[in-house]
PDB file of C-alpha atoms in Angstrom:
ATOM      1  CA  ALA A   1     -13.276  -7.584  18.657  1.00 55.00           C
ATOM      2  CA  LEU A   2     -11.900 -10.991  17.769  1.00 57.00           C
ATOM      3  CA  ASN A   3      -9.550  -9.580  15.122  1.00 63.00           C
ATOM      4  CA  ASP A   4      -8.117  -7.161  17.689  1.00 61.00           C
ATOM      5  CA  VAL A   5      -7.362 -10.021  20.066  1.00 59.00           C
ATOM      6  CA  LEU A   6      -5.766 -11.981  17.206  1.00 60.00           C
ATOM      7  CA  ASP A   7      -3.694  -8.967  16.214  1.00 67.00           C
ATOM      8  CA  LEU A   8      -2.561  -8.415  19.843  1.00 66.00           C
ATOM      9  CA  SER A   9      -1.602 -12.100  20.078  1.00 70.00           C
ATOM     10  CA  ARG A  10       0.422 -11.843  16.810  1.00 69.00           C
ATOM     11  CA  LEU A  11       2.044  -8.567  18.012  1.00 67.00           C
ATOM     12  CA  GLU A  12       3.129 -10.256  21.209  1.00 66.00           C
ATOM     13  CA  ASP A  13       4.602 -13.323  19.523  1.00 75.00           C
ATOM     14  CA  GLY A  14       6.296 -11.294  16.757  1.00 70.00           C
ATOM     15  CA  SER A  15       4.251 -12.742  13.862  1.00 71.00           C
ATOM     16  CA  LEU A  16       2.221  -9.595  13.079  1.00 74.00           C
ATOM     17  CA  GLU A  17       3.258  -8.446   9.595  1.00 81.00           C
ATOM     18  CA  LEU A  18       2.817  -4.782   8.800  1.00 84.00           C
ATOM     19  CA  ASN A  19       2.293  -3.543   5.286  1.00 89.00           C
ATOM     20  CA  ILE A  20       4.639  -0.516   5.372  1.00 95.00           C
ATOM     21  CA  ARG A  21       4.197   1.850   2.435  1.00 97.00           C
ATOM     22  CA  LYS A  22       3.664   5.463   1.561  1.00 98.00           C
ATOM     23  CA  PHE A  23       0.010   6.580   1.787  1.00 98.00           C
ATOM     24  CA  ASN A  24      -2.105   9.749   1.612  1.00 98.00           C
ATOM     25  CA  LEU A  25      -2.588  10.785   5.288  1.00 98.00           C
ATOM     26  CA  PRO A  26      -5.289  13.474   4.769  1.00 98.00           C
ATOM     27  CA  ALA A  27      -7.272  11.009   2.617  1.00 98.00           C
ATOM     28  CA  LEU A  28      -7.272   8.470   5.461  1.00 97.00           C
ATOM     29  CA  PHE A  29      -8.759  11.007   7.813  1.00 97.00           C
ATOM     30  CA  HIS A  30     -11.357  12.084   5.189  1.00 97.00           C
ATOM     31  CA  GLU A  31     -12.309   8.410   4.739  1.00 96.00           C
ATOM     32  CA  VAL A  32     -12.795   7.935   8.458  1.00 96.00           C
ATOM     33  CA  HIS A  33     -14.896  11.116   8.568  1.00 96.00           C
ATOM     34  CA  ASN A  34     -17.060   9.868   5.692  1.00 95.00           C
ATOM     35  CA  LEU A  35     -17.524   6.479   7.369  1.00 94.00           C
ATOM     36  CA  VAL A  36     -18.567   8.034  10.704  1.00 94.00           C
ATOM     37  CA  LYS A  37     -20.960  10.704   9.246  1.00 93.00           C
ATOM     38  CA  PRO A  38     -23.940   8.328   8.720  1.00 93.00           C
ATOM     39  CA  ILE A  39     -23.604   6.921  12.238  1.00 91.00           C
ATOM     40  CA  THR A  40     -23.487  10.392  13.761  1.00 93.00           C
ATOM     41  CA  SER A  41     -26.480  11.381  11.664  1.00 91.00           C
ATOM     42  CA  VAL A  42     -28.574   8.523  13.008  1.00 92.00           C
ATOM     43  CA  LYS A  43     -27.559   9.443  16.573  1.00 92.00           C
ATOM     44  CA  LYS A  44     -28.328  13.085  15.838  1.00 93.00           C
ATOM     45  CA  LEU A  45     -24.771  14.135  16.519  1.00 93.00           C
ATOM     46  CA  SER A  46     -22.726  16.717  14.702  1.00 92.00           C
ATOM     47  CA  VAL A  47     -19.291  15.793  13.426  1.00 91.00           C
ATOM     48  CA  SER A  48     -16.716  18.005  11.804  1.00 93.00           C
ATOM     49  CA  MET A  49     -13.073  17.640  10.928  1.00 94.00           C
ATOM     50  CA  THR A  50     -10.256  20.190  10.597  1.00 97.00           C
ATOM     51  CA  LEU A  51      -6.886  18.987   9.592  1.00 97.00           C
ATOM     52  CA  ALA A  52      -3.826  20.982  10.678  1.00 97.00           C
ATOM     53  CA  PRO A  53      -2.370  23.000   7.883  1.00 97.00           C
ATOM     54  CA  ASP A  54       1.034  21.436   8.536  1.00 98.00           C
ATOM     55  CA  LEU A  55      -0.248  17.830   8.431  1.00 98.00           C
ATOM     56  CA  PRO A  56       1.981  15.988   6.008  1.00 97.00           C
ATOM     57  CA  GLY A  57       0.347  14.993   2.729  1.00 98.00           C
ATOM     58  CA  TYR A  58       1.850  11.550   2.907  1.00 98.00           C
ATOM     59  CA  ALA A  59       3.059   9.204   5.638  1.00 98.00           C
ATOM     60  CA  VAL A  60       4.917   5.919   5.622  1.00 98.00           C
ATOM     61  CA  GLY A  61       3.427   3.105   7.660  1.00 96.00           C
ATOM     62  CA  ASP A  62       0.659   0.491   7.648  1.00 94.00           C
ATOM     63  CA  GLU A  63      -2.365   2.385   6.353  1.00 95.00           C
ATOM     64  CA  LYS A  64      -4.784  -0.402   7.252  1.00 91.00           C
ATOM     65  CA  ARG A  65      -3.626  -0.558  10.886  1.00 90.00           C
ATOM     66  CA  LEU A  66      -3.751   3.204  11.257  1.00 94.00           C
ATOM     67  CA  MET A  67      -7.254   3.244   9.781  1.00 94.00           C
ATOM     68  CA  GLN A  68      -8.296   0.596  12.350  1.00 90.00           C
ATOM     69  CA  ILE A  69      -6.895   2.657  15.202  1.00 91.00           C
ATOM     70  CA  VAL A  70      -8.460   5.943  14.116  1.00 95.00           C
ATOM     71  CA  LEU A  71     -11.854   4.308  13.438  1.00 94.00           C
ATOM     72  CA  ASN A  72     -11.690   2.686  16.883  1.00 91.00           C
ATOM     73  CA  VAL A  73     -10.942   5.984  18.661  1.00 94.00           C
ATOM     74  CA  VAL A  74     -13.583   7.903  16.665  1.00 94.00           C
ATOM     75  CA  GLY A  75     -16.124   5.080  16.994  1.00 91.00           C
ATOM     76  CA  ASN A  76     -15.702   5.156  20.787  1.00 91.00           C
ATOM     77  CA  ALA A  77     -16.167   8.892  20.823  1.00 92.00           C
ATOM     78  CA  VAL A  78     -19.422   8.544  18.906  1.00 90.00           C
ATOM     79  CA  LYS A  79     -20.575   5.611  21.013  1.00 87.00           C
ATOM     80  CA  PHE A  80     -19.957   7.295  24.369  1.00 83.00           C
TER      81      PHE A  80
END
């Protein structure tokens, strides 16, 4: 959407600021799963999630950006 275009523009000109910090990685995936479940229910789709046992409990990075990316990928999977 428009925010994606603006982010890409900022990335290209070097003005995109990332909020790098430690965050709970499994919690991010659980949040995405919970956000997608109502949409899949309406579309009569089944959704499940299995996290790898060796998935780190915490990651360092921009949690908001990663959430946007994962939601985009999962959203496209549900849409198509």
